[in-house]
Short mmCIF file of C-alpha atoms in Angstrom, two decimals:
data_model
loop_
_atom_site.label_atom_id
_atom_site.label_comp_id
_atom_site.label_asym_id
_atom_site.label_seq_id
_atom_site.Cartn_x
_atom_site.Cartn_y
_atom_site.Cartn_z
CA MET A 1 10.65 134.75 249.94
CA SER A 2 7.78 134.17 252.02
CA ARG A 3 4.48 135.06 251.57
CA GLN A 4 3.27 138.23 252.93
CA ARG A 5 6.56 139.73 251.23
CA ILE A 6 5.21 138.29 247.81
CA PHE A 7 1.29 140.33 249.05
CA ALA A 8 3.59 143.14 249.89
CA PHE A 9 6.23 143.89 246.78
CA LEU A 10 2.90 143.09 244.08
CA SER A 11 1.35 145.48 245.94
CA ALA A 12 3.15 147.84 245.55
CA LEU A 13 4.19 147.23 241.79
CA ALA A 14 0.81 147.66 241.51
CA LEU A 15 0.80 151.10 243.13
CA ALA A 16 3.66 152.00 241.43
CA THR A 17 2.89 151.44 237.87
CA GLY A 18 -0.95 151.58 238.06
CA LEU A 19 -1.38 148.22 237.08
CA ALA A 20 -4.13 145.81 237.85
CA VAL A 21 -2.19 142.76 238.99
CA ALA A 22 -4.39 140.16 240.93
CA LEU A 23 -2.53 138.77 244.57
CA PRO A 24 -2.44 135.55 244.88
CA THR A 25 -5.15 133.72 247.11
CA ALA A 26 -5.36 131.62 250.02
CA SER A 27 -6.04 128.01 248.89
CA ALA A 28 -10.34 127.63 249.64
CA SER A 29 -8.86 124.28 251.63
CA THR A 30 -6.11 124.36 253.90
CA VAL A 31 -6.63 120.82 254.82
CA ALA A 32 -4.47 118.25 253.09
CA CYS A 33 -5.72 115.31 251.37
CA ALA A 34 -5.34 112.21 253.25
CA ALA A 35 -4.17 109.45 251.23
CA ALA A 36 -6.17 108.50 247.67
CA TRP A 37 -9.17 105.96 248.00
CA SER A 38 -8.65 102.96 246.13
CA PRO A 39 -11.15 100.02 245.04
CA THR A 40 -8.69 97.67 246.25
CA THR A 41 -8.11 98.47 249.88
CA VAL A 42 -10.18 97.70 252.73
CA TYR A 43 -11.02 99.93 255.35
CA THR A 44 -12.47 99.89 258.53
CA ASN A 45 -14.49 101.99 261.20
CA GLY A 46 -12.67 105.43 261.36
CA GLY A 47 -10.17 105.20 257.92
CA VAL A 48 -10.31 108.55 255.87
CA SER A 49 -9.16 108.30 252.72
CA SER A 50 -9.71 111.42 249.44
CA TYR A 51 -11.66 111.54 246.99
CA ASN A 52 -12.38 114.19 244.26
CA SER A 53 -10.55 116.53 246.64
CA HIS A 54 -12.97 115.93 249.49
CA ASN A 55 -11.69 113.39 252.65
CA TRP A 56 -13.71 111.16 253.52
CA LEU A 57 -14.50 109.00 256.90
CA ALA A 58 -14.82 104.57 256.58
CA LYS A 59 -18.34 104.64 259.18
CA TRP A 60 -17.00 100.54 258.97
CA TRP A 61 -15.30 97.90 256.97
CA THR A 62 -15.50 98.33 253.29
CA GLN A 63 -13.99 97.78 249.99
CA ASN A 64 -14.48 98.72 246.48
CA ASP A 65 -17.35 100.90 247.12
CA THR A 66 -16.99 104.55 246.24
CA PRO A 67 -17.10 107.20 248.47
CA GLY A 68 -19.91 109.43 247.87
CA GLY A 69 -21.43 106.11 246.17
CA SER A 70 -25.03 104.54 246.88
CA VAL A 71 -23.73 102.53 249.78
CA GLY A 72 -23.61 104.90 252.57
CA VAL A 73 -20.47 103.97 254.38
CA TRP A 74 -18.15 107.00 253.80
CA THR A 75 -19.01 109.95 255.20
CA ASP A 76 -18.06 113.66 253.71
CA GLN A 77 -15.20 115.82 255.40
CA GLY A 78 -14.97 118.56 253.58
CA ALA A 79 -12.75 119.46 250.90
CA CYS A 80 -9.22 119.17 250.85
CA GLY A 81 -5.90 120.54 249.34
CA ASP A 82 -6.37 123.17 246.62
CA GLY A 83 -10.22 121.84 246.01
CA SER A 84 -9.28 120.74 242.38
CA THR A 85 -8.25 117.19 240.83
CA PRO A 86 -4.87 117.21 239.60
CA PRO A 87 -5.41 115.13 236.08
CA PRO A 88 -2.99 112.17 236.36
CA THR A 89 0.16 111.95 234.72
CA ASN A 90 2.44 108.39 233.68
CA PRO A 91 -1.14 106.39 232.86
CA PRO A 92 -0.85 102.91 234.85
CA GLY A 93 0.53 100.50 231.89
CA GLY A 94 2.86 103.50 230.24
CA GLY A 95 1.91 105.05 227.30
CA SER A 96 -0.29 108.22 226.96
CA CYS A 97 -4.36 108.34 226.64
CA SER A 98 -6.43 110.70 225.85
CA TYR A 99 -9.98 109.58 226.50
CA PRO A 100 -12.57 111.20 227.38
CA ALA A 101 -13.38 111.12 231.21
CA TRP A 102 -16.66 108.47 232.36
CA VAL A 103 -19.70 109.75 233.22
CA ALA A 104 -22.44 108.42 235.11
CA GLY A 105 -25.85 107.55 233.65
CA THR A 106 -23.95 108.57 230.01
CA SER A 107 -24.74 105.43 227.11
CA TYR A 108 -21.51 104.17 226.12
CA ALA A 109 -21.28 101.47 223.00
CA THR A 110 -19.13 98.68 222.75
CA GLY A 111 -15.26 99.82 222.36
CA ALA A 112 -15.60 103.12 223.67
CA ILE A 113 -12.53 103.85 226.33
CA VAL A 114 -12.90 106.31 229.04
CA GLN A 115 -10.49 107.66 232.13
CA TYR A 116 -12.57 106.51 235.13
CA SER A 117 -12.05 109.20 238.52
CA ASN A 118 -9.35 106.38 239.92
CA GLY A 119 -6.76 107.64 236.70
CA LEU A 120 -6.94 103.77 235.35
CA TYR A 121 -9.33 103.17 231.48
CA TYR A 122 -12.05 101.37 230.75
CA GLN A 123 -12.71 100.14 227.32
CA ALA A 124 -16.87 99.22 227.14
CA THR A 125 -17.23 95.29 226.19
CA HIS A 126 -21.12 95.78 225.54
CA ASP A 127 -23.17 99.02 225.06
CA ASN A 128 -24.42 99.86 228.47
CA PRO A 129 -26.45 103.09 230.17
CA GLY A 130 -23.49 104.38 232.01
CA TYR A 131 -22.29 101.50 234.68
CA ASP A 132 -19.67 102.04 236.56
CA PRO A 133 -16.84 100.80 235.10
CA THR A 134 -15.09 99.72 238.17
CA ILE A 135 -18.54 97.42 239.03
CA SER A 136 -20.00 96.54 236.30
CA THR A 137 -17.19 94.45 234.40
CA TRP A 138 -19.72 92.73 232.75
CA TYR A 139 -19.82 96.00 230.72
CA TRP A 140 -15.88 97.08 231.08
CA SER A 141 -12.44 95.75 230.79
CA PRO A 142 -9.54 97.73 232.18
CA TYR A 143 -7.79 99.73 229.72
CA SER A 144 -3.90 99.43 228.87
CA CYS A 145 -2.10 102.74 227.42
CA THR A 146 0.91 100.89 225.47
CA GLY A 147 1.43 101.65 222.07
CA GLY A 148 -2.24 102.57 221.31
CA GLY A 149 -3.72 100.58 224.34
CA GLY A 150 -5.47 97.04 224.31
CA THR A 151 -7.28 95.50 227.00
CA THR A 152 -5.95 93.63 229.87
CA PRO A 153 -5.52 89.69 229.05
CA PRO A 154 -7.24 88.09 231.96
CA SER A 155 -5.21 86.58 234.72
CA ASN A 156 -6.27 84.30 237.47
CA GLY A 157 -5.76 87.44 239.51
CA GLY A 158 -3.53 85.82 241.77
CA PHE A 159 -6.26 83.68 243.60
CA VAL A 160 -5.44 81.25 246.00
CA VAL A 161 -6.55 78.09 244.50
CA SER A 162 -4.89 76.72 241.05
CA GLU A 163 -7.01 74.76 238.80
CA ALA A 164 -5.63 71.60 239.07
CA GLN A 165 -7.05 72.66 243.02
CA PHE A 166 -10.15 73.40 241.93
CA ASN A 167 -10.98 70.43 240.16
CA GLN A 168 -9.30 68.16 243.12
CA MET A 169 -11.97 69.43 245.31
CA PHE A 170 -15.05 68.91 241.92
CA PRO A 171 -14.07 65.73 240.56
CA SER A 172 -17.83 65.62 239.06
CA ARG A 173 -18.80 69.21 238.71
CA ASN A 174 -20.93 70.27 235.56
CA ALA A 175 -18.27 71.60 232.42
CA PHE A 176 -20.78 74.81 232.45
CA TYR A 177 -18.61 75.70 236.34
CA THR A 178 -15.27 76.56 234.47
CA TYR A 179 -12.65 77.64 236.77
CA SER A 180 -11.95 80.64 233.98
CA GLY A 181 -15.92 81.40 234.35
CA LEU A 182 -14.48 81.87 238.11
CA THR A 183 -11.14 83.94 237.88
CA ALA A 184 -12.72 85.99 235.42
CA ALA A 185 -15.41 86.95 237.93
CA LEU A 186 -13.14 87.42 240.82
CA SER A 187 -12.20 91.00 239.61
CA ALA A 188 -16.24 92.34 240.37
CA TYR A 189 -15.57 91.93 244.59
CA PRO A 190 -11.43 92.07 244.31
CA GLY A 191 -11.99 91.97 248.17
CA PHE A 192 -12.53 88.17 248.10
CA ALA A 193 -9.79 85.76 249.02
CA THR A 194 -7.26 89.05 248.90
CA THR A 195 -7.68 90.09 252.37
CA GLY A 196 -6.01 89.35 255.63
CA SER A 197 -2.87 87.07 255.97
CA ASP A 198 -2.30 84.40 253.58
CA THR A 199 -4.10 81.43 255.92
CA VAL A 200 -7.34 83.76 255.50
CA LYS A 201 -7.44 84.41 252.03
CA LYS A 202 -6.91 80.84 251.61
CA GLN A 203 -9.90 79.63 254.08
CA GLU A 204 -11.82 82.01 252.45
CA ALA A 205 -11.89 80.29 249.14
CA ALA A 206 -12.28 76.72 250.85
CA ALA A 207 -15.47 78.44 253.20
CA PHE A 208 -16.85 79.70 249.55
CA LEU A 209 -16.32 76.56 247.77
CA ALA A 210 -17.30 74.36 250.08
CA ASN A 211 -21.47 76.51 250.71
CA VAL A 212 -21.31 76.40 246.78
CA SER A 213 -20.72 72.93 246.88
CA HIS A 214 -23.20 72.47 249.26
CA GLU A 215 -25.54 74.14 247.12
CA THR A 216 -25.02 72.96 244.08
CA GLY A 217 -23.94 69.21 245.28
CA GLY A 218 -20.43 69.48 243.80
CA LEU A 219 -20.96 72.01 241.34
CA VAL A 220 -23.56 70.10 239.40
CA TYR A 221 -26.52 71.74 239.20
CA ILE A 222 -27.02 74.60 237.92
CA THR A 223 -30.82 75.08 238.24
CA GLU A 224 -32.84 73.76 241.30
CA ILE A 225 -34.22 70.44 240.81
CA ASP A 226 -37.98 71.78 241.45
CA GLN A 227 -38.43 74.94 239.54
CA SER A 228 -42.17 74.97 239.49
CA GLY A 229 -42.25 77.88 242.94
CA ASN A 230 -43.29 80.76 242.80
CA TYR A 231 -40.22 83.29 243.43
CA CYS A 232 -41.73 86.35 242.69
CA ALA A 233 -42.46 88.80 245.79
CA SER A 234 -44.71 91.42 245.81
CA GLU A 235 -42.41 94.29 244.19
CA PRO A 236 -42.82 97.72 242.64
CA TYR A 237 -40.75 96.24 239.56
CA GLY A 238 -42.42 93.12 239.56
CA CYS A 239 -41.89 89.95 237.54
CA PRO A 240 -41.34 91.17 233.66
CA ALA A 241 -39.03 87.70 233.19
CA GLY A 242 -42.75 85.73 234.21
CA THR A 243 -44.17 85.02 237.23
CA TYR A 244 -41.63 81.22 238.03
CA ALA A 245 -39.15 82.67 236.34
CA TYR A 246 -36.72 83.56 239.31
CA TYR A 247 -35.77 79.99 240.77
CA GLY A 248 -32.75 78.97 242.21
CA ARG A 249 -29.45 79.40 239.89
CA GLY A 250 -25.61 79.30 240.22
CA PRO A 251 -23.33 78.55 242.62
CA MET A 252 -25.79 79.89 245.55
CA GLN A 253 -28.15 79.51 243.66
CA LEU A 254 -29.69 82.83 243.56
CA SER A 255 -33.39 83.13 244.16
CA TRP A 256 -36.40 85.62 244.10
CA ASN A 257 -37.07 88.28 242.00
CA PHE A 258 -35.53 91.21 244.53
CA ASN A 259 -32.45 88.92 244.59
CA TYR A 260 -31.96 89.04 240.93
CA LYS A 261 -32.76 92.61 241.11
CA ALA A 262 -30.10 93.75 243.37
CA ALA A 263 -27.65 91.22 242.23
CA GLY A 264 -28.19 92.69 238.62
CA ASP A 265 -27.91 96.69 239.92
CA ALA A 266 -24.80 95.55 241.76
CA LEU A 267 -23.25 94.03 239.14
CA GLY A 268 -24.41 96.09 235.84
CA ILE A 269 -26.33 93.38 234.12
CA ASP A 270 -30.43 93.36 234.20
CA LEU A 271 -31.17 89.66 235.87
CA LEU A 272 -34.24 90.87 236.32
CA ASP A 273 -35.43 90.67 232.60
CA ASN A 274 -32.68 88.48 231.64
CA PRO A 275 -32.49 85.33 234.77
CA ASN A 276 -31.84 83.16 232.37
CA LEU A 277 -27.96 84.83 232.54
CA VAL A 278 -27.45 83.15 235.61
CA GLN A 279 -27.60 79.48 233.85
CA THR A 280 -25.79 80.25 230.70
CA ASP A 281 -23.23 82.76 230.91
CA ALA A 282 -20.53 80.77 233.40
CA SER A 283 -19.06 84.61 234.51
CA VAL A 284 -21.83 85.43 235.61
CA ALA A 285 -23.42 82.64 237.51
CA TRP A 286 -19.47 83.09 239.46
CA LYS A 287 -20.46 86.45 240.15
CA THR A 288 -23.42 86.82 241.16
CA GLY A 289 -22.88 83.38 244.21
CA LEU A 290 -19.25 86.16 245.10
CA TRP A 291 -22.16 89.25 244.86
CA TYR A 292 -24.08 87.31 247.96
CA TRP A 293 -21.11 86.91 249.85
CA ASP A 294 -19.44 89.86 249.67
CA THR A 295 -22.70 91.96 250.35
CA GLN A 296 -25.49 89.88 252.04
CA ASN A 297 -26.60 89.50 255.51
CA GLY A 298 -28.80 86.61 254.95
CA PRO A 299 -30.19 85.69 257.73
CA GLY A 300 -27.34 86.53 259.42
CA THR A 301 -25.53 89.81 260.80
CA MET A 302 -23.18 89.79 259.07
CA THR A 303 -21.62 88.98 255.07
CA ALA A 304 -19.97 85.63 255.03
CA HIS A 305 -16.57 88.12 253.64
CA ASN A 306 -16.41 89.79 256.95
CA ALA A 307 -17.13 86.58 258.90
CA MET A 308 -14.20 84.74 256.94
CA VAL A 309 -11.67 88.10 257.07
CA ASN A 310 -12.46 88.87 260.57
CA GLY A 311 -12.08 85.77 262.62
CA TYR A 312 -16.44 84.85 263.59
CA GLY A 313 -15.17 81.31 261.60
CA PHE A 314 -17.45 78.98 259.33
CA GLY A 315 -20.32 78.42 261.18
CA GLU A 316 -21.06 82.25 260.37
CA THR A 317 -21.29 81.49 256.80
CA ILE A 318 -23.84 79.71 257.34
CA ARG A 319 -26.09 81.28 259.06
CA SER A 320 -25.39 83.60 256.70
CA ILE A 321 -26.65 81.81 253.82
CA ASN A 322 -29.01 78.61 255.40
CA GLY A 323 -29.08 80.57 259.44
CA GLY A 324 -32.85 79.50 259.53
CA LEU A 325 -32.87 76.33 258.58
CA GLU A 326 -29.86 74.67 259.61
CA CYS A 327 -28.14 76.91 262.22
CA ASN A 328 -29.66 76.25 266.64
CA GLY A 329 -30.33 73.48 266.48
CA ASN A 330 -32.32 72.62 263.31
CA ASN A 331 -31.16 70.11 260.20
CA THR A 332 -27.24 70.14 261.54
CA ALA A 333 -26.93 67.18 258.46
CA GLU A 334 -26.99 69.58 256.59
CA MET A 335 -25.05 72.08 258.02
CA GLN A 336 -22.55 69.47 259.11
CA ASP A 337 -22.31 68.88 254.71
CA ARG A 338 -20.79 72.16 254.45
CA VAL A 339 -18.72 72.14 257.92
CA SER A 340 -17.23 68.68 255.99
CA LYS A 341 -16.55 70.39 253.02
CA TYR A 342 -14.42 73.32 254.05
CA GLN A 343 -12.76 70.59 256.53
CA SER A 344 -11.85 68.79 252.97
CA TYR A 345 -11.50 71.79 251.17
CA ALA A 346 -8.83 73.59 253.97
CA ALA A 347 -6.92 70.83 253.64
CA ILE A 348 -6.11 70.77 249.81
CA LEU A 349 -5.16 74.37 250.18
CA GLY A 350 -3.30 73.45 253.52
CA VAL A 351 -4.94 75.14 255.95
CA SER A 352 -6.47 75.01 258.90
CA PRO A 353 -9.75 75.55 258.84
CA GLY A 354 -9.44 77.23 262.10
CA SER A 355 -12.87 77.20 264.92
CA ASN A 356 -16.21 78.41 265.13
CA LEU A 357 -16.46 75.79 262.24
CA THR A 358 -20.76 75.20 263.28
CA CYS A 359 -23.48 77.70 264.00
#
């Protein structure tokens, strides 16, 4: 029976019986919802996905940036579907869960379990004031609804570099820089070394590891040798850990108070007050390296991640990390050291290093 005939039938029934019959109304939104947004999907300029019953248009390349978030990569295209968000069925991991929805800004104690808007469940591994479970992997872990639940066991996440290859690349590395610390950090930026063809994935991994090798002397140095520099820029939040506390640490030698603040905010870790976490927790250290790699242009025009996955070549990663000192004819010896390491690591992974190696 057509919609119009149903309306007519119900109207006639109301007149004949004298009863008030609620007539169905047209949906507030007749626009179909696009495919649901996923934190692991790569979206490019013009890509459309749906989130919270709205369609969203991507302005540029993005992955794991929630529509409507502070990054500003998504443009709201308006409501879609029937304007409601149905509860997920058959929760991932099997079994059944009835945990409350995560609410930003709500304080959660260690052990709390919530359902995120992507339909997945997360358990708090540390007390936190409502950090996003898909970003703040220090404070949250995925939760599986199987037989009463249980956290998802860690793995290398299908990382294209095996532990044996990692050890071959860094035979003299400091024990602090563990392979497990690196693979544990991968969940913070799931697009790293998982975007594009198998060749591109291996090239990006080799490029990242070549740059961190150069920054740390082959993963030997956890902190910079000279820690007397004043890396405290004039910012409203100041330098609560101390004027000289923000020296270089970790695989990318994270420096300056504003970088500790930005990295900490992105990862859900208070690095402004606790910069030493970067030199005492291997997973945190690796996450700060991936944060810079995936989100910061530095002195370049693109992130190192974008340079590798969009075909600009290894030279652009150097520009994004230290282009002011090593590119355009400056300190070519330092630049060449990065290139040589990249070529060596690409060979270990059995992949061509590609073109555009220098800057």
